[in-house]
mmCIF file of C-alpha atoms and ligand atoms in Angstrom:
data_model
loop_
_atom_site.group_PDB
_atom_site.id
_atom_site.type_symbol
_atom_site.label_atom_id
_atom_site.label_comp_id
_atom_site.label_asym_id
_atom_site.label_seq_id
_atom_site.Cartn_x
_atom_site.Cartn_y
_atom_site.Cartn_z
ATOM 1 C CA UNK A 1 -40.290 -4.158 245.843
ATOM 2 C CA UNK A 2 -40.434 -0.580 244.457
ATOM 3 C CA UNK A 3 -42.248 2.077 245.202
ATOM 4 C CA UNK A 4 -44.725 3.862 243.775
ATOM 5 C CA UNK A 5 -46.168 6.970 243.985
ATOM 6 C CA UNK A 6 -50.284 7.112 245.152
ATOM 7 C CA UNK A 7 -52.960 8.921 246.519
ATOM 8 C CA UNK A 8 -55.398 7.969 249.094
ATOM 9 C CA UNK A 9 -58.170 9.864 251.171
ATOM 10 C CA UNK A 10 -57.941 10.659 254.731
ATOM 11 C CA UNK A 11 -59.936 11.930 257.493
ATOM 12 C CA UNK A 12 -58.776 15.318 259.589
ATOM 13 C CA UNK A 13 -59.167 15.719 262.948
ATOM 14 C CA UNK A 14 -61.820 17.927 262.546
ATOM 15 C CA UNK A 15 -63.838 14.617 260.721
ATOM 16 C CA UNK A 16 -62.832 17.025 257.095
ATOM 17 C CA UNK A 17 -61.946 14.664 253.809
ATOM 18 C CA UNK A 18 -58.819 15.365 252.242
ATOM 19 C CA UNK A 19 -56.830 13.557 249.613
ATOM 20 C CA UNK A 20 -53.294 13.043 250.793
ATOM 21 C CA UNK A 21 -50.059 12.058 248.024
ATOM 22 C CA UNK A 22 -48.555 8.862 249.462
ATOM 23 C CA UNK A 23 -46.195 6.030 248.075
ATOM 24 C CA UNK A 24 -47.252 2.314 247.945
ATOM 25 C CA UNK A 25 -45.050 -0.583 247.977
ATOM 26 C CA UNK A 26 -46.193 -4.258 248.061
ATOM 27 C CA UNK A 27 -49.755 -4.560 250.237
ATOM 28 C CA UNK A 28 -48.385 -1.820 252.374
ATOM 29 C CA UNK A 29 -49.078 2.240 252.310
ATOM 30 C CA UNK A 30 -47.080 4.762 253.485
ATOM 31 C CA UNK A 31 -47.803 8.822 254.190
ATOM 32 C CA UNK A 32 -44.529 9.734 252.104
ATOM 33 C CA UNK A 33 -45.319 12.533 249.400
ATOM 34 C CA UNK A 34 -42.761 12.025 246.270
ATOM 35 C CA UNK A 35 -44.468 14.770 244.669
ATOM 36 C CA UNK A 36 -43.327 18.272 246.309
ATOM 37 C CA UNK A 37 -39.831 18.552 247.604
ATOM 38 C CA UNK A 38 -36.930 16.237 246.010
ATOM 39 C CA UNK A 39 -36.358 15.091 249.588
ATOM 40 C CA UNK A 40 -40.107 14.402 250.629
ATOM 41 C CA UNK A 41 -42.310 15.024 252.946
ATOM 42 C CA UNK A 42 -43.127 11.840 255.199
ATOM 43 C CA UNK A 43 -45.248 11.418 258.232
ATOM 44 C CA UNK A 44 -44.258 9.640 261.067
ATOM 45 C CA UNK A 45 -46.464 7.819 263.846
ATOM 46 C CA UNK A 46 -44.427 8.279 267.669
ATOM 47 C CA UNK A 47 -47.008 5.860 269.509
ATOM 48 C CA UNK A 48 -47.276 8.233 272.544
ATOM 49 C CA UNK A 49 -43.856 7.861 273.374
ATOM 50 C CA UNK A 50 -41.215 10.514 272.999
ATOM 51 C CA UNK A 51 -38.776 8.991 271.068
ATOM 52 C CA UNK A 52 -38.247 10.633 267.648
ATOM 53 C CA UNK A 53 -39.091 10.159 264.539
ATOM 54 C CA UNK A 54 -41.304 7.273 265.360
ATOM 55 C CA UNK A 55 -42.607 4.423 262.601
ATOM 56 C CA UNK A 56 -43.453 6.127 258.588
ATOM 57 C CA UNK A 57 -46.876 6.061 259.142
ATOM 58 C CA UNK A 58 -47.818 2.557 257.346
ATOM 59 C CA UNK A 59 -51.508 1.739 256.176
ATOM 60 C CA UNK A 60 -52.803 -1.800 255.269
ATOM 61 C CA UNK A 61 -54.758 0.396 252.496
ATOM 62 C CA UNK A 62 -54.812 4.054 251.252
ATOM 63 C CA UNK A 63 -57.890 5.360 253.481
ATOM 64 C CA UNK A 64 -56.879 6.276 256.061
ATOM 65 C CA UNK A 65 -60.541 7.305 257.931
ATOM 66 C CA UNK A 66 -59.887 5.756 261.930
ATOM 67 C CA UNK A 67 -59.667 8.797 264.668
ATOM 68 C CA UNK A 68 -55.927 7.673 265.157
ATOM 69 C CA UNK A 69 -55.398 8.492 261.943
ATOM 70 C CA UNK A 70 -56.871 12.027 261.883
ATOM 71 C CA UNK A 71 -53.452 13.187 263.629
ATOM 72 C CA UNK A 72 -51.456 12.135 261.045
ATOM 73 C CA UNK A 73 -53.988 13.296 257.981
ATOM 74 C CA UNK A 74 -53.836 16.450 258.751
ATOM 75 C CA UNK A 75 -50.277 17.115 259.832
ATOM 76 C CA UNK A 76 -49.307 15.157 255.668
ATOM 77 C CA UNK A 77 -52.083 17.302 254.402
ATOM 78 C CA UNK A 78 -51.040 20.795 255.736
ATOM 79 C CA UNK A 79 -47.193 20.238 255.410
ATOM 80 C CA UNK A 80 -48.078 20.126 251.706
ATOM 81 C CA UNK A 81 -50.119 22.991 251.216
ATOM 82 C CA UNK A 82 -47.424 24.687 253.528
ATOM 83 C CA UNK A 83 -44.993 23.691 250.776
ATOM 84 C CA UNK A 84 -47.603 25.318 248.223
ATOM 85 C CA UNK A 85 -47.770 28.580 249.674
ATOM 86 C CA UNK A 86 -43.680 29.015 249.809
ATOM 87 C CA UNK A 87 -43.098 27.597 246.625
ATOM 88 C CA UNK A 88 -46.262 29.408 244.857
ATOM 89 C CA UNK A 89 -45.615 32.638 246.474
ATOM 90 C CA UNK A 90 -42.233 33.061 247.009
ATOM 91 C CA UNK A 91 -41.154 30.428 244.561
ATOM 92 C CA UNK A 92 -39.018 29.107 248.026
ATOM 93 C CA UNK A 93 -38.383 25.152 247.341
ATOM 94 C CA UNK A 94 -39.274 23.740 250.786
ATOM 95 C CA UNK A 95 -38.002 25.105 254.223
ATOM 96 C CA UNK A 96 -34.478 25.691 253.279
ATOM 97 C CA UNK A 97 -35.177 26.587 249.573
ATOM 98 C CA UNK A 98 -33.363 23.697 248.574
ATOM 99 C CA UNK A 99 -36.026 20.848 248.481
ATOM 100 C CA UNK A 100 -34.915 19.448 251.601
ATOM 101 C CA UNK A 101 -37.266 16.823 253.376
ATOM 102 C CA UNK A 102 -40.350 18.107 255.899
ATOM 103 C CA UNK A 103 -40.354 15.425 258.617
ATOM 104 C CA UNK A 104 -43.819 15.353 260.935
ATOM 105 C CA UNK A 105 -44.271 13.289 264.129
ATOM 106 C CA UNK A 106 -47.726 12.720 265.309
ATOM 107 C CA UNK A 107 -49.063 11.007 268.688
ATOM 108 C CA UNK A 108 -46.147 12.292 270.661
ATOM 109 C CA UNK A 109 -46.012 11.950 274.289
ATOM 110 C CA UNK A 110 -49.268 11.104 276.202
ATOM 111 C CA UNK A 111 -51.705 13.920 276.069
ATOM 112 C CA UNK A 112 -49.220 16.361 275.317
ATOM 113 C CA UNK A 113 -50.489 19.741 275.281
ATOM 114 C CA UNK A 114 -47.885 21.507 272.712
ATOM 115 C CA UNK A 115 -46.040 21.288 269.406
ATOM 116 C CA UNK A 116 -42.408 22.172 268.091
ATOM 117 C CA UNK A 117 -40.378 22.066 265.418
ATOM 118 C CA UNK A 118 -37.155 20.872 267.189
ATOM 119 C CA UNK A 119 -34.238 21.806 264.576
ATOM 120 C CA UNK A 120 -34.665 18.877 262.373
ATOM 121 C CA UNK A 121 -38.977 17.958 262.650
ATOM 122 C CA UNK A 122 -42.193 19.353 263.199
ATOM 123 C CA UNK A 123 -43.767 17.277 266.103
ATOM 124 C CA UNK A 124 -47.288 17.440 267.270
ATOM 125 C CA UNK A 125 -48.857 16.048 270.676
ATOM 126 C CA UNK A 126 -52.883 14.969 271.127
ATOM 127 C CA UNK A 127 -53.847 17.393 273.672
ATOM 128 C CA UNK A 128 -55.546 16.261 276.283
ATOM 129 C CA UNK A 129 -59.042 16.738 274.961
ATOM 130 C CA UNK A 130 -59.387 19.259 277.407
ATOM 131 C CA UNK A 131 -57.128 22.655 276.564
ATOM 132 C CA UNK A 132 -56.217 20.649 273.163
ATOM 133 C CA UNK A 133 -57.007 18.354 270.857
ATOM 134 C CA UNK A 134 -54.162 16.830 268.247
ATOM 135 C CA UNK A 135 -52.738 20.122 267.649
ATOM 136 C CA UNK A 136 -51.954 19.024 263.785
ATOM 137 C CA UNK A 137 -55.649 19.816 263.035
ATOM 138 C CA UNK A 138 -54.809 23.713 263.108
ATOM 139 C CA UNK A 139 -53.474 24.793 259.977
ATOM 140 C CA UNK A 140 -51.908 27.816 261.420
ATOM 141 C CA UNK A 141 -50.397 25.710 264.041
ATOM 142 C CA UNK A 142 -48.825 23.433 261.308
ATOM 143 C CA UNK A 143 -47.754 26.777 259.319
ATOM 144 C CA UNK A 144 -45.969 28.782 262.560
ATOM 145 C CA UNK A 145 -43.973 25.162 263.168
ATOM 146 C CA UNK A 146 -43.035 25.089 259.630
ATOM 147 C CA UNK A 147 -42.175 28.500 259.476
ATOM 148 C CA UNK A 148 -39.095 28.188 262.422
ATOM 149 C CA UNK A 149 -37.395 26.152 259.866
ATOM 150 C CA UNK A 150 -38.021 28.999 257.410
ATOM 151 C CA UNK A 151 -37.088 31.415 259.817
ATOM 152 C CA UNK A 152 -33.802 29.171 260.791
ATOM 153 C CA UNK A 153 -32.776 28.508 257.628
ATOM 154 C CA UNK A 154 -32.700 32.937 256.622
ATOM 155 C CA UNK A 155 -32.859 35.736 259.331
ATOM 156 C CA UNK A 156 -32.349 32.702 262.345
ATOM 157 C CA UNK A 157 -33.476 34.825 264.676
ATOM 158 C CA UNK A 158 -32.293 33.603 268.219
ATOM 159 C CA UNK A 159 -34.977 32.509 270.445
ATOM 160 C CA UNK A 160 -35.366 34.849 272.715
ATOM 161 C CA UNK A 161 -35.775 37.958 274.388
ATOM 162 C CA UNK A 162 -36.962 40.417 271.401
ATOM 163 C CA UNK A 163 -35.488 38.444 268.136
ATOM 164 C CA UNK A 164 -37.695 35.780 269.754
ATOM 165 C CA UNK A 165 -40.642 37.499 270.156
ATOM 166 C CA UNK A 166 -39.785 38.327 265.772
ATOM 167 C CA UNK A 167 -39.133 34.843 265.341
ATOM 168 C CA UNK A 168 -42.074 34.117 267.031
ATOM 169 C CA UNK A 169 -44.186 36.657 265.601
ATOM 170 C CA UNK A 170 -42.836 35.663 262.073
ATOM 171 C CA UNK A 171 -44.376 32.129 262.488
ATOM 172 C CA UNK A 172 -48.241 33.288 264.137
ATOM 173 C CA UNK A 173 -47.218 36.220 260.784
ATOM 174 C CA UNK A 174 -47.444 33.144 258.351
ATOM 175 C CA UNK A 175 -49.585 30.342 259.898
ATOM 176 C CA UNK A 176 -52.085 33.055 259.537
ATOM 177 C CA UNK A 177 -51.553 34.063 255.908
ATOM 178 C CA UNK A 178 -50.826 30.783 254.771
ATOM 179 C CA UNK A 179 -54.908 29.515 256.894
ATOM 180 C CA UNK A 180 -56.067 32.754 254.581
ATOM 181 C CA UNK A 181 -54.154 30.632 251.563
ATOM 182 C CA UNK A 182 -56.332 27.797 251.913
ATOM 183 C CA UNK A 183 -58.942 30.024 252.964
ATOM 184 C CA UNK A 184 -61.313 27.714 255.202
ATOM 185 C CA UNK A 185 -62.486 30.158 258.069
ATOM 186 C CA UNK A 186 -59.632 32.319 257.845
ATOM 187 C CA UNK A 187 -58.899 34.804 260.743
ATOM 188 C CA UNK A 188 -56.572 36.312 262.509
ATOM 189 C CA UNK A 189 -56.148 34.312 265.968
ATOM 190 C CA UNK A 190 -53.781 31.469 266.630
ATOM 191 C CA UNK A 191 -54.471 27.724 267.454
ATOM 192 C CA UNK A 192 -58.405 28.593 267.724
ATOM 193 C CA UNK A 193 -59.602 24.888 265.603
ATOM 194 C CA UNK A 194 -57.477 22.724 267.877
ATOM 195 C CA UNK A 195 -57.821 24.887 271.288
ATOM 196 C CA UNK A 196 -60.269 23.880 273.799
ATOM 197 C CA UNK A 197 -62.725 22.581 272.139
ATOM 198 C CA UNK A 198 -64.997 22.670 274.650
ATOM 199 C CA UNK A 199 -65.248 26.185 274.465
ATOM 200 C CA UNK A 200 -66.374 28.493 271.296
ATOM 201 C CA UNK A 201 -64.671 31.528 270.068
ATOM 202 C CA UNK A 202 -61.297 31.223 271.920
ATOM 203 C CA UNK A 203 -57.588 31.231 270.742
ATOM 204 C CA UNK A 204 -54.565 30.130 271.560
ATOM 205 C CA UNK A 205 -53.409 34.400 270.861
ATOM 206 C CA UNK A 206 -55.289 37.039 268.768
ATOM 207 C CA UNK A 207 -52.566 39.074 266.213
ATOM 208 C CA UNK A 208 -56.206 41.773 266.078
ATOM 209 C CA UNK A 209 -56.190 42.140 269.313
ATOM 210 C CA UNK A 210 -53.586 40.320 270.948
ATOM 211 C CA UNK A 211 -54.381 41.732 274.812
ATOM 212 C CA UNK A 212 -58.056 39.585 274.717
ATOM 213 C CA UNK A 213 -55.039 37.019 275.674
ATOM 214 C CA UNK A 214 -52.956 38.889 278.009
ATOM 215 C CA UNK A 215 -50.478 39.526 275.703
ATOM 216 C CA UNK A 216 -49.019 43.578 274.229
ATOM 217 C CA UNK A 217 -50.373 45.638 271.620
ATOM 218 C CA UNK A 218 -47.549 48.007 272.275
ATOM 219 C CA UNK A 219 -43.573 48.496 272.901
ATOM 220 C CA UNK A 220 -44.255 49.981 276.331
ATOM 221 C CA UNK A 221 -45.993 47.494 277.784
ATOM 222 C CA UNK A 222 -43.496 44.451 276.643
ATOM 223 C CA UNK A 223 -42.722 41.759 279.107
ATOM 224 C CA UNK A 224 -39.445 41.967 280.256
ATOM 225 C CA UNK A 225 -39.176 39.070 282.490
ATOM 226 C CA UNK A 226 -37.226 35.581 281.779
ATOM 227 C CA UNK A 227 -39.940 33.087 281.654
ATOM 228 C CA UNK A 228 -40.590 31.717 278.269
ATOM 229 C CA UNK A 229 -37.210 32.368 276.943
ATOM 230 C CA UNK A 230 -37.808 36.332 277.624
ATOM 231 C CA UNK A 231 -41.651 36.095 276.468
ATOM 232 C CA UNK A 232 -41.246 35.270 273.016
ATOM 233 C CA UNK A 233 -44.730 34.133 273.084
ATOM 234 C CA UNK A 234 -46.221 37.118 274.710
ATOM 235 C CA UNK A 235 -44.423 40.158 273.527
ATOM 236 C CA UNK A 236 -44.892 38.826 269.640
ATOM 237 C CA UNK A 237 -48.366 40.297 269.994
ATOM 238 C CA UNK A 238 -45.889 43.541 269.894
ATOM 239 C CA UNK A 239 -44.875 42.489 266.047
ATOM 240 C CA UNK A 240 -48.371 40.702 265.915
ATOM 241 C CA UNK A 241 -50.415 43.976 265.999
ATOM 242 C CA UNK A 242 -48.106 45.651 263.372
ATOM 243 C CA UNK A 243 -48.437 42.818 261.204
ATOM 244 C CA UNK A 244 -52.100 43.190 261.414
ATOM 245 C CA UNK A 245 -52.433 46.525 261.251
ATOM 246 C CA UNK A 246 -50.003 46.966 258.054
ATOM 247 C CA UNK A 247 -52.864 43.708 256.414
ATOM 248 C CA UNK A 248 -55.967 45.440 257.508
ATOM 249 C CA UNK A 249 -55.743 48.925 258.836
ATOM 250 C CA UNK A 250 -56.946 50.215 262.006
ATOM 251 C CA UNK A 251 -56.397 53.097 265.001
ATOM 252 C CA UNK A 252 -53.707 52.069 267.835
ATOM 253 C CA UNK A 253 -52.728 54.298 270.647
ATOM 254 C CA UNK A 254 -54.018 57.345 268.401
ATOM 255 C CA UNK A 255 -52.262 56.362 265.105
ATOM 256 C CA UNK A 256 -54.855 55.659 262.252
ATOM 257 C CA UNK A 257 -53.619 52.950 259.831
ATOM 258 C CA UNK A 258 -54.087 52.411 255.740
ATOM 259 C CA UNK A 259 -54.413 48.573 255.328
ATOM 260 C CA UNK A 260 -52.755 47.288 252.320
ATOM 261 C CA UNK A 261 -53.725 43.886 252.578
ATOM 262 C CA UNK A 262 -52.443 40.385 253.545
ATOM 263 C CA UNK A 263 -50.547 39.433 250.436
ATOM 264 C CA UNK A 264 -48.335 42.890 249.952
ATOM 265 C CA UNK A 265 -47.598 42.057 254.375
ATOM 266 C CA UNK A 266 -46.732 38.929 253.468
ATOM 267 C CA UNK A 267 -44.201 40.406 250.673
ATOM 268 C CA UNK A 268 -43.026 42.743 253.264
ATOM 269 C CA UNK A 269 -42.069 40.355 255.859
ATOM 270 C CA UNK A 270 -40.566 37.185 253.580
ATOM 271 C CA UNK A 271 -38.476 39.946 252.061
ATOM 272 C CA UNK A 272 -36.890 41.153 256.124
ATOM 273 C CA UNK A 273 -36.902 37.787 257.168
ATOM 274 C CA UNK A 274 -34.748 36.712 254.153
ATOM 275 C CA UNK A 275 -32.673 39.876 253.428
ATOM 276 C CA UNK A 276 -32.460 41.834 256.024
ATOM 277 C CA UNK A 277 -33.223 40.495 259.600
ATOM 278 C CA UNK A 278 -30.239 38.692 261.450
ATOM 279 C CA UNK A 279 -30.363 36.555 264.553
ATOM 280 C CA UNK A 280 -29.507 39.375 266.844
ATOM 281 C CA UNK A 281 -32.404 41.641 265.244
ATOM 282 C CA UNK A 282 -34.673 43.782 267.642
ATOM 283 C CA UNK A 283 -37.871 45.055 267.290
ATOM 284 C CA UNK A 284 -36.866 48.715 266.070
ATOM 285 C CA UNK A 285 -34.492 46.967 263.793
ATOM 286 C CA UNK A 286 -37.235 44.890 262.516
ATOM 287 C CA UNK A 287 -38.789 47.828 261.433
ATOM 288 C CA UNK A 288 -35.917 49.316 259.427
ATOM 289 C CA UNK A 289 -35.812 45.855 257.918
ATOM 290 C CA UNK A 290 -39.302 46.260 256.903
ATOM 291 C CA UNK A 291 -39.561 50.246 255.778
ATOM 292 C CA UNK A 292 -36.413 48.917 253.769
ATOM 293 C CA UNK A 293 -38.434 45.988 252.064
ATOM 294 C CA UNK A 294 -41.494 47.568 251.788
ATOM 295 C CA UNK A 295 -39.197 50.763 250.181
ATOM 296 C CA UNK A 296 -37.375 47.534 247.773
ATOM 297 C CA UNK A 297 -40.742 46.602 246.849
ATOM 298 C CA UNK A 298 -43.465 49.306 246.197
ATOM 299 C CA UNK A 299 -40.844 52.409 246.582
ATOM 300 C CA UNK A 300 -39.866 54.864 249.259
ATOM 301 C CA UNK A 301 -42.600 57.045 249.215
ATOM 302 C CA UNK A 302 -44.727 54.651 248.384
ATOM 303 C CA UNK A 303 -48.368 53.942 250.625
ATOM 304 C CA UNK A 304 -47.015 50.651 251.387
ATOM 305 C CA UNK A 305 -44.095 52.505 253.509
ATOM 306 C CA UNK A 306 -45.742 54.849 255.076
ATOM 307 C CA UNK A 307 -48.467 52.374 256.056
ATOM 308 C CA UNK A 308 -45.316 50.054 257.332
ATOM 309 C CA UNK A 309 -44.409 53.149 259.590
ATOM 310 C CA UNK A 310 -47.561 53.856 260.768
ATOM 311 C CA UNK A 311 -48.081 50.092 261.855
ATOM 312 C CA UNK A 312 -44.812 50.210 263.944
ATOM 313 C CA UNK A 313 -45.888 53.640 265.420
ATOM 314 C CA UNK A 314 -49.411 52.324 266.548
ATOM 315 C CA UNK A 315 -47.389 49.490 268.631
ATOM 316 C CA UNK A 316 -44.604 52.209 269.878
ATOM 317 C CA UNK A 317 -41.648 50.713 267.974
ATOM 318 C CA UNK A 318 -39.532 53.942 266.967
HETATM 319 O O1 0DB B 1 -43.764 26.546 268.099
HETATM 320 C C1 0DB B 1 -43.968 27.160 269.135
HETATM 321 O O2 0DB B 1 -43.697 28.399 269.275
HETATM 322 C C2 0DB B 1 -44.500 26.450 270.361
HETATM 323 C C3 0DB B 1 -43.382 25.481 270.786
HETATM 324 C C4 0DB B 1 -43.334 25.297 272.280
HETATM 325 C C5 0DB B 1 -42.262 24.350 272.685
HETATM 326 C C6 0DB B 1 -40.929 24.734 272.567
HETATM 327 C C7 0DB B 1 -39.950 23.822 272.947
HETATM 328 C C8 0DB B 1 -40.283 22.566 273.425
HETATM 329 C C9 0DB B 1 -41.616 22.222 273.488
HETATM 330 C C10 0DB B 1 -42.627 23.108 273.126
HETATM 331 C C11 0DB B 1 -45.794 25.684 270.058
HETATM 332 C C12 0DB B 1 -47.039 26.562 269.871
HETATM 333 C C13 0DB B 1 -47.191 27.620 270.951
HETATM 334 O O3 0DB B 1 -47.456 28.765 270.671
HETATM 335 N N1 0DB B 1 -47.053 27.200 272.211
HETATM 336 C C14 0DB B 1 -47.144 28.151 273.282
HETATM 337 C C15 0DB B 1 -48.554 28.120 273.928
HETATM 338 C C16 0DB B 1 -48.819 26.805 274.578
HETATM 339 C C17 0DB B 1 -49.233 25.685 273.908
HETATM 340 N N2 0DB B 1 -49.367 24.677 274.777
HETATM 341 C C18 0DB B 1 -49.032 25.106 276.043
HETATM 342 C C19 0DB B 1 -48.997 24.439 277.267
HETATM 343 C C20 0DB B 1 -48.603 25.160 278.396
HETATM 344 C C21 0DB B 1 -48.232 26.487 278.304
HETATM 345 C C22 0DB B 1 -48.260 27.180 277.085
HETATM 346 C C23 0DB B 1 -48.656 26.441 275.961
HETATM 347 C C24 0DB B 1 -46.081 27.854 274.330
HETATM 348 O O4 0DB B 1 -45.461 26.758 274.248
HETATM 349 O O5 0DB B 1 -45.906 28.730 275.188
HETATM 350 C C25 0DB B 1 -47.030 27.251 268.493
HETATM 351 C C26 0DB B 1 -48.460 27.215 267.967
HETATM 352 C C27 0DB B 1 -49.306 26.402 268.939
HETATM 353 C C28 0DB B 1 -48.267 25.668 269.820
HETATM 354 CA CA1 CA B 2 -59.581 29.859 261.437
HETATM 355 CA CA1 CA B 3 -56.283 31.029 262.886
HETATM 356 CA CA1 CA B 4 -61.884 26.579 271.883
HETATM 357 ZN ZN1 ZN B 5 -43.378 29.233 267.585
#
């Protein structure tokens, strides 16, 4: 039988109503969206084992409302507004700019407390319903994953060591601006609607202020240790700060900061991650790369570049 192209509602993991683009073919539904990239974007259901991709997550009908679903809803849902951003803003056709497929796995591994994009996917565990719950239901969560295949597919900044902590950074960077894009609750921590949920007011990491986490606000305090592939999870709050600093403004270490807001940062940083960073890049090298874009964009003795210098001076990246 052939397929055709549907819509149904589903229910988030957060207990949110969404409408999700899926296919239908015979009494069967299925969380494929024809509508975005040529090559798709499908959902896939691992049934708590680890074995990848799992079953295309298949519905008897197109509402898709049970809290096993949730998982899935919201990992569709947020792929395709993470398509929307790229391809509204940047005019970038899917992760690799050309249309290829977004593949998500939900319900992997038993209570597993972590997500990934591994190369080819974006995967996402349940939590355990203590320090997580399904980590799809975090739009900047679904955003940073999505953005490593951005990242890989330009700069590919190896992961680790400082072009890790950038890589890193360049994912918490645009799961943030792209949660300001669809503008529910918008803020500037990381992981905070799927993260304990016990507990109010906490975050995964803070970009504002990333040492309410343990991690640096500034170059001389960088981890330099080898856990965590070199800290690339830690000493993003380096590039983190900058980031947020350049958006919103602020005093760091004695350096006073012009904000010039989240879409002309965003500008800033898809320009360096697509022109000019490399997989070796460093931190002071990221900062060339964006006093150069910023320069490209709004001119060299423009506000925008001075603010860009500023940012890196308030985190101590010369
Ligand atoms: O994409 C990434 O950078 C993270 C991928 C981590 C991973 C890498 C390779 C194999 C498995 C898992 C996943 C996220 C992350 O930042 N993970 C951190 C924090 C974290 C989540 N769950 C944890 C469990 C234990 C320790 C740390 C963590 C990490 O793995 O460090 C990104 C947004 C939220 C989850
Ligand atoms: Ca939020
Ligand atoms: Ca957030
Ligand atoms: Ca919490
Ligand atoms: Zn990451």
């Amino acid at each position: 039988a052939s397929s055709t192209n549907t819509t149904g509602t589903g229910v988030g993991v957060l207990g949110d109503t969404k409408t999700l683009n899926m296919t239908q073919s015979g009494s069967s539904y299925y969380l494929q969206d024809n509508t975005r990239a040529q090559g798709g974007i499908f959902t896939y259901d691992a049934a708590n084992r680890q074995r990848l991709a799992g079953t295309l997550w298949t519905s008897p009908d197109n509402l898709l409302n049970s809290t096993y679903d949730g998982a899935a809803v919201d990992a569709h849902y947020f792929a395709g507004l993470t398509f929307d951003y790229y391809k509204n803003v940047f005019n970038r056709n899917s992760y690799d700019n050309k249309g290829g497929a977004l593949k998500s796995s939900v319900h992997y591994g038993r209570n597993y407390n972590n997500a990934f994009w591994n190369g080819t996917q974006m995967v996402y565990g349940d939590g355990d319903g203590t320090t997580f719950i399904p980590l799809s239901g975090g739009i900047d969560v679904v955003a940073h994953e999505l953005t490593h295949a951005v990242t890989e597919t330009s700069s590919n900044l190896t992961y680790q060591n400082e072009s890790g902590a950038l890589n890193e950074a360049i994912s918490d960077i645009f799961g943030t601006l792209i949660e300001f894009y669809n503008n529910k609750n918008p803020d500037y921590e990381i992981g905070e609607d799927i993260y304990t949920p016990k507990i109010a007011g906490d975050a995964l990491r803070s970009m504002s202020n990333p040492t309410k986490y343990g991690d640096p606000d500034n170059y001389a305090n960088r981890y330099t240790g080898t856990s965590d592939n070199g800290g690339v999870h830690t000493n993003s709050g380096i590039i983190n700060k900058a980031a947020y600093l350049i958006a919103q403004g602020g005093t760091a270490y004695g350096v006073t900061v012009t904000g010039i807001g989240n879409d002309k940062l965003a500008q800033i940083f898809y320009r360096a991650n697509t022109v000019y960073l490399t997989a070796s890049s460093t931190f002071s090298q990221a900062r060339a790369a964006c006093v150069k874009a910023a320069s490209d964009l709004f001119g060299t003795s423009s506000a925008e570049v001075t603010t860009v210098n500023k940012a890196f001076d308030g985190v101590g990246i010369k």
